[in-house]
Coordinates of C-alpha atoms in Angstrom, one line a residue:
M24 CA -0.2 0.0 0.0
D25 CA 1.3 3.3 -1.0
K26 CA 1.6 5.0 2.5
H27 CA 4.8 6.6 3.9
T28 CA 5.3 7.4 7.7
A29 CA 8.2 7.7 10.3
I30 CA 8.3 6.9 13.8
F31 CA 10.3 9.2 16.2
A32 CA 13.0 6.8 18.0
I33 CA 15.3 9.8 18.6
P34 CA 15.7 12.3 21.2
E35 CA 16.3 15.0 19.0
I36 CA 16.3 16.1 15.5
D37 CA 19.8 16.0 13.6
D38 CA 21.1 15.4 9.8
I39 CA 19.9 11.9 9.8
T40 CA 16.2 13.2 10.7
I41 CA 16.3 15.8 8.2
N42 CA 17.8 13.5 5.2
E43 CA 14.9 11.3 6.3
A44 CA 12.3 13.7 5.9
R45 CA 13.9 15.0 2.3
R46 CA 13.3 11.3 1.6
L47 CA 9.7 11.1 2.6
F48 CA 8.8 14.8 1.1
L49 CA 9.9 13.2 -2.3
A50 CA 7.8 10.2 -1.3
Y51 CA 4.9 12.2 -1.1
K52 CA 5.4 14.3 -4.0
E53 CA 6.0 11.2 -6.2
K54 CA 2.4 10.5 -5.0
G55 CA 0.9 13.6 -5.8
I56 CA 0.1 14.5 -2.4
I57 CA 2.8 17.5 -2.5
S58 CA 3.0 19.2 -5.8
N59 CA 5.4 22.1 -7.4
S60 CA 7.4 22.2 -4.3
N61 CA 11.0 21.6 -2.9
F62 CA 11.7 20.9 0.4
D63 CA 13.8 24.0 0.6
D64 CA 10.8 26.4 -0.4
D65 CA 9.2 28.3 2.1
T66 CA 5.8 27.4 0.5
W67 CA 4.7 23.8 -0.1
T68 CA 1.6 23.1 -2.1
L69 CA -0.4 19.7 -0.8
N70 CA -3.8 18.3 -1.5
N71 CA -5.8 15.4 0.0
E72 CA -7.9 14.5 -3.3
T73 CA -10.5 17.2 -1.2
T74 CA -9.0 20.1 -0.3
G75 CA -5.8 21.9 -1.3
F76 CA -3.4 23.3 1.3
H77 CA -0.5 25.7 1.6
F78 CA 2.4 25.3 4.3
N79 CA 3.6 28.7 4.8
F80 CA 7.0 28.1 6.3
Q81 CA 8.1 32.0 5.6
I82 CA 9.2 33.5 8.8
D83 CA 9.7 37.1 9.8
K84 CA 13.3 37.6 10.4
N85 CA 12.7 41.0 12.3
K86 CA 9.8 39.1 14.7
F87 CA 12.0 36.3 14.8
R88 CA 15.2 37.8 15.7
Q89 CA 14.4 37.8 19.7
F90 CA 13.2 34.2 20.0
G91 CA 16.4 33.5 17.8
D92 CA 19.0 35.3 19.6
D93 CA 17.4 33.6 23.1
L94 CA 17.8 30.3 21.6
K95 CA 20.7 30.7 19.7
I96 CA 19.3 29.8 16.5
T97 CA 19.3 30.7 13.1
C98 CA 15.8 31.5 11.2
E99 CA 17.0 28.9 8.6
N100 CA 18.1 26.3 10.9
F101 CA 14.6 26.8 12.9
K102 CA 12.5 26.6 9.6
T103 CA 14.3 22.9 8.4
Y104 CA 13.5 21.6 12.1
L105 CA 10.1 22.4 11.7
K106 CA 9.8 21.0 8.3
T107 CA 11.3 17.8 9.2
F108 CA 8.8 17.7 12.2
I109 CA 6.1 18.2 10.1
V110 CA 6.9 15.8 7.4
C111 CA 7.5 13.1 9.7
Q112 CA 3.8 13.7 11.3
M113 CA 2.3 13.2 8.1
G114 CA 0.4 10.1 7.8
E115 CA -0.5 10.7 11.4
L116 CA -2.3 14.0 11.1
E117 CA -4.6 15.5 8.6
L118 CA -2.9 18.2 6.4
G119 CA -5.3 20.9 7.9
S120 CA -4.0 19.7 11.6
L121 CA -0.4 20.2 10.2
R122 CA -1.2 23.6 8.6
S123 CA -2.6 24.8 12.1
I124 CA 0.7 23.4 14.0
I125 CA 2.9 25.7 11.8
Y126 CA 0.6 29.0 11.7
C127 CA 0.6 28.3 15.8
T128 CA 4.7 27.4 16.2
K129 CA 5.1 30.8 14.3
R130 CA 3.0 32.5 16.5
I131 CA 4.9 31.3 19.1
V132 CA 8.5 32.5 18.1
Y133 CA 7.0 36.0 17.2
N134 CA 4.9 36.8 20.3
R135 CA 7.2 35.6 23.0
A136 CA 4.5 35.4 25.5
E137 CA 6.1 35.5 29.2
D138 CA 3.4 34.5 31.0
L139 CA 0.6 31.4 30.6
D140 CA -2.5 33.5 30.5
A141 CA -0.9 35.4 27.4
F142 CA 0.4 32.4 26.0
L143 CA -3.0 30.8 26.0
E144 CA -4.9 34.0 24.3
S145 CA -2.6 34.4 21.6
N146 CA -2.2 30.3 20.7
N147 CA -4.8 27.6 19.7
G148 CA -4.6 25.2 22.8
N149 CA -5.3 22.3 20.5
W150 CA -1.7 22.0 19.3
I151 CA 0.1 22.8 22.4
G152 CA 1.0 18.9 22.7
R153 CA 2.5 18.8 19.3
I154 CA 4.4 21.9 19.5
T155 CA 5.9 20.6 23.1
E156 CA 6.9 17.4 21.0
F157 CA 8.4 19.7 18.4
F158 CA 10.3 22.0 20.8
S159 CA 11.5 18.9 22.8
M160 CA 13.5 17.7 19.4
I161 CA 15.2 20.9 18.8
P162 CA 19.0 20.3 19.1
A163 CA 19.5 21.1 22.7
A164 CA 23.1 21.9 22.7
G165 CA 23.8 25.2 23.7
R166 CA 20.2 26.2 24.7
E167 CA 19.1 23.7 27.4
K168 CA 17.8 26.1 30.0
E169 CA 15.8 28.1 27.2
L170 CA 14.2 25.2 25.9
L171 CA 13.1 23.7 29.4
D172 CA 11.7 27.3 29.9
W173 CA 9.5 26.8 27.1
L174 CA 8.5 23.3 27.8
T175 CA 7.5 24.4 31.1
L176 CA 5.4 27.0 29.7
F177 CA 3.9 24.5 27.3
D178 CA 3.2 21.7 30.0
D179 CA 1.7 24.6 32.2
A180 CA -0.6 25.6 29.4
D181 CA -1.5 21.8 28.5
E182 CA -2.6 21.3 32.0
R183 CA -5.0 24.7 31.9
V184 CA -6.2 23.6 28.8
R185 CA -7.1 20.0 29.8
I186 CA -8.6 21.3 33.1
G187 CA -10.9 23.9 31.3
K188 CA -12.2 21.1 28.6
D189 CA -13.3 18.8 31.5
G190 CA -17.0 18.4 31.6
S191 CA -17.3 21.3 28.8
R192 CA -19.8 20.9 26.3
R193 CA -20.6 22.2 22.9
S194 CA -23.1 24.9 23.1
L195 CA -26.1 24.1 21.0
A196 CA -28.7 26.7 19.2
S197 CA -32.2 26.8 20.9
F198 CA -34.5 23.8 19.7
E199 CA -36.9 26.6 18.0
S200 CA -33.7 27.5 15.7
Y201 CA -33.3 23.7 14.3
F202 CA -37.0 23.5 13.6
R203 CA -37.3 27.3 12.0
F204 CA -34.4 26.1 9.8
D205 CA -36.4 22.8 8.8
D206 CA -39.4 24.7 8.1
I207 CA -37.3 27.4 6.1
I208 CA -35.7 24.8 3.7
K209 CA -38.7 22.6 3.2
R210 CA -40.6 25.6 2.1
F211 CA -37.5 26.8 0.0
W212 CA -37.5 23.4 -1.8
S213 CA -41.2 23.0 -2.3
E214 CA -41.7 26.5 -3.6
S215 CA -38.8 27.4 -5.8
Q216 CA -39.0 27.5 -9.6
D217 CA -35.6 28.3 -10.3
D218 CA -33.4 25.5 -11.1
D219 CA -30.1 27.5 -10.8
E220 CA -31.0 28.4 -7.3
K221 CA -31.7 24.8 -6.3
L222 CA -28.8 23.3 -7.7
F223 CA -26.5 25.9 -5.8
F224 CA -28.2 24.9 -2.5
F225 CA -28.8 21.3 -3.1
P226 CA -25.6 20.0 -0.8
I227 CA -27.3 22.0 1.7
W228 CA -30.9 20.4 1.4
M229 CA -29.3 17.0 1.0
W230 CA -27.2 17.2 4.2
W231 CA -29.9 18.4 6.0
N232 CA -32.0 15.6 5.0
I233 CA -29.6 12.8 5.5
S234 CA -27.7 13.9 8.3
G235 CA -30.3 13.8 10.8
V236 CA -30.9 10.0 10.5
L237 CA -27.4 9.3 9.1
P238 CA -24.4 11.2 11.4
L239 CA -21.8 12.3 8.7
R240 CA -18.8 14.4 9.1
P241 CA -18.6 17.0 6.4
C242 CA -15.5 15.9 5.0
E243 CA -17.4 12.3 4.9
F244 CA -20.2 13.9 2.9
V245 CA -18.7 16.0 0.5
V246 CA -16.9 13.0 -0.8
T247 CA -20.1 11.0 -1.5
P248 CA -19.5 9.1 -5.0
R249 CA -21.4 9.9 -8.3
N250 CA -22.5 6.9 -8.7
C251 CA -24.1 6.8 -5.1
L252 CA -27.5 5.4 -5.8
S253 CA -28.6 1.7 -6.5
T254 CA -31.7 -0.5 -5.7
I255 CA -31.2 -3.8 -3.9
N256 CA -34.2 -5.9 -3.2
G257 CA -36.7 -3.2 -4.3
K258 CA -35.1 -1.0 -1.8
H259 CA -33.6 2.3 -2.3
T260 CA -29.9 2.6 -1.5
I261 CA -27.1 5.4 -1.1
A262 CA -23.4 4.7 -1.0
V263 CA -21.5 6.8 1.3
R264 CA -17.9 7.1 2.3
R265 CA -16.9 6.7 6.0
N266 CA -13.5 7.6 7.3
R267 CA -11.5 4.7 8.4
I268 CA -8.7 6.4 9.8
K269 CA -10.3 8.8 12.3
G270 CA -9.7 7.4 15.8
S271 CA -7.9 4.4 14.5
G272 CA -4.3 5.0 14.9
K273 CA -4.0 4.2 11.4
V274 CA -1.3 5.9 9.0
K275 CA -3.2 8.3 6.5
S276 CA -2.4 7.9 2.9
Y277 CA -4.4 11.4 2.1
K278 CA -6.0 9.2 -0.9
I279 CA -10.0 8.9 -0.8
D280 CA -9.8 5.1 -1.8
T281 CA -7.8 4.2 1.0
D282 CA -8.8 6.7 3.9
Y283 CA -12.2 6.0 3.5
E284 CA -14.3 3.0 3.0
I285 CA -18.0 2.6 1.0
N286 CA -21.3 1.9 3.1
R287 CA -24.5 1.5 1.6
Y288 CA -27.8 2.7 3.5
A289 CA -31.6 2.8 2.8
I290 CA -33.0 5.8 1.9
P291 CA -36.7 6.9 1.6
E292 CA -38.0 7.2 -2.3
K293 CA -38.5 10.8 -1.9
L294 CA -34.7 11.5 -1.2
T295 CA -33.8 9.1 -4.2
K296 CA -35.8 11.1 -6.5
E297 CA -34.1 14.4 -5.5
I298 CA -30.4 12.9 -5.8
E299 CA -31.7 11.6 -9.4
W300 CA -33.2 15.0 -10.4
Y301 CA -29.8 16.6 -9.2
L302 CA -27.5 13.8 -11.3
D303 CA -29.8 14.6 -14.4
K304 CA -29.3 18.4 -14.2
T305 CA -25.6 17.9 -13.8
K306 CA -24.9 15.6 -16.2
G307 CA -23.1 17.6 -18.7
C308 CA -20.7 19.1 -16.2
T309 CA -17.3 18.4 -15.6
E310 CA -16.9 15.6 -12.8
A311 CA -14.5 16.2 -10.2
D312 CA -11.3 13.9 -10.5
T313 CA -12.3 12.0 -7.6
H314 CA -16.0 11.1 -9.3
T315 CA -17.8 12.5 -6.3
L316 CA -21.4 13.5 -6.3
F317 CA -21.1 17.2 -6.3
V318 CA -20.1 19.5 -9.1
T319 CA -18.7 22.9 -8.9
K320 CA -19.9 24.4 -12.0
T321 CA -23.5 24.8 -10.6
H322 CA -22.4 27.0 -7.9
Y323 CA -20.2 29.5 -9.7
A324 CA -22.9 29.6 -12.7
K325 CA -25.3 30.9 -10.4
W326 CA -23.3 33.9 -9.7
E327 CA -22.4 33.7 -13.7
R328 CA -18.8 33.2 -13.0
C329 CA -16.5 30.8 -14.5
T330 CA -14.9 27.8 -12.7
P331 CA -11.7 28.5 -11.5
Y332 CA -9.0 26.2 -12.9
T333 CA -7.9 25.3 -9.4
S334 CA -11.6 24.6 -8.0

């Protein structure tokens, strides 16, 4: 199976680790996950077949100077260490998560927060653990005390975040809001005579009608196969993709066919007919390379715009 990963079994980043990261970078590039980029570039272009990402490693040298002087580390060396860490995390974390770690790490070296509250206010606590892991792998020779100070701050921040999250629940809107939205979307769908308008909003309509009984993450929903409908023993079914990697500890390939598995579920005839309507109305549109249900042309056509080349 075409997957690439690395297991950290070393106390810190060294030349061997950097060379291994360069090898992994080329392996991901050969598979099309990284494109039009080189390891030494400040910006990398990546995709997981559903979304494009840019990893921006460019660092403002003026903002970095105080941090660099304190840790006796050059901007270029720090970037190389960060790139090495990020490449070696590929296969374990989503690309969006890796981009967030890069962003938060840059904010840390820019802001130089001197106390815990200021640090938590200026940084996303979700990535403290990963950033701690990165800082612990920066070569320590000549900067032991400075690194220890940062690691202590990260540990305190991580503890604060964990305590703050214990027992917390996501705030939901009032029940009246959900019923109101349900009424609005049903009325819109039954009364609209504008096909362009309905094609534009079809993903929202379908999401609302399917996710109430079949919980799907947004990333699972948008990769629904184009040929999703079938009739089995007289029952209408829909094929959807479920993420087989999430929470499993398995390596991510950033490829739809390997990171997702197909599952079929029975659906009512009304939903089947509406999906058939969408398929018929979009049969002349260019399909995505990933052969997913939704097309982009209808969303740009609504506003009389051409579909961008990169869409």
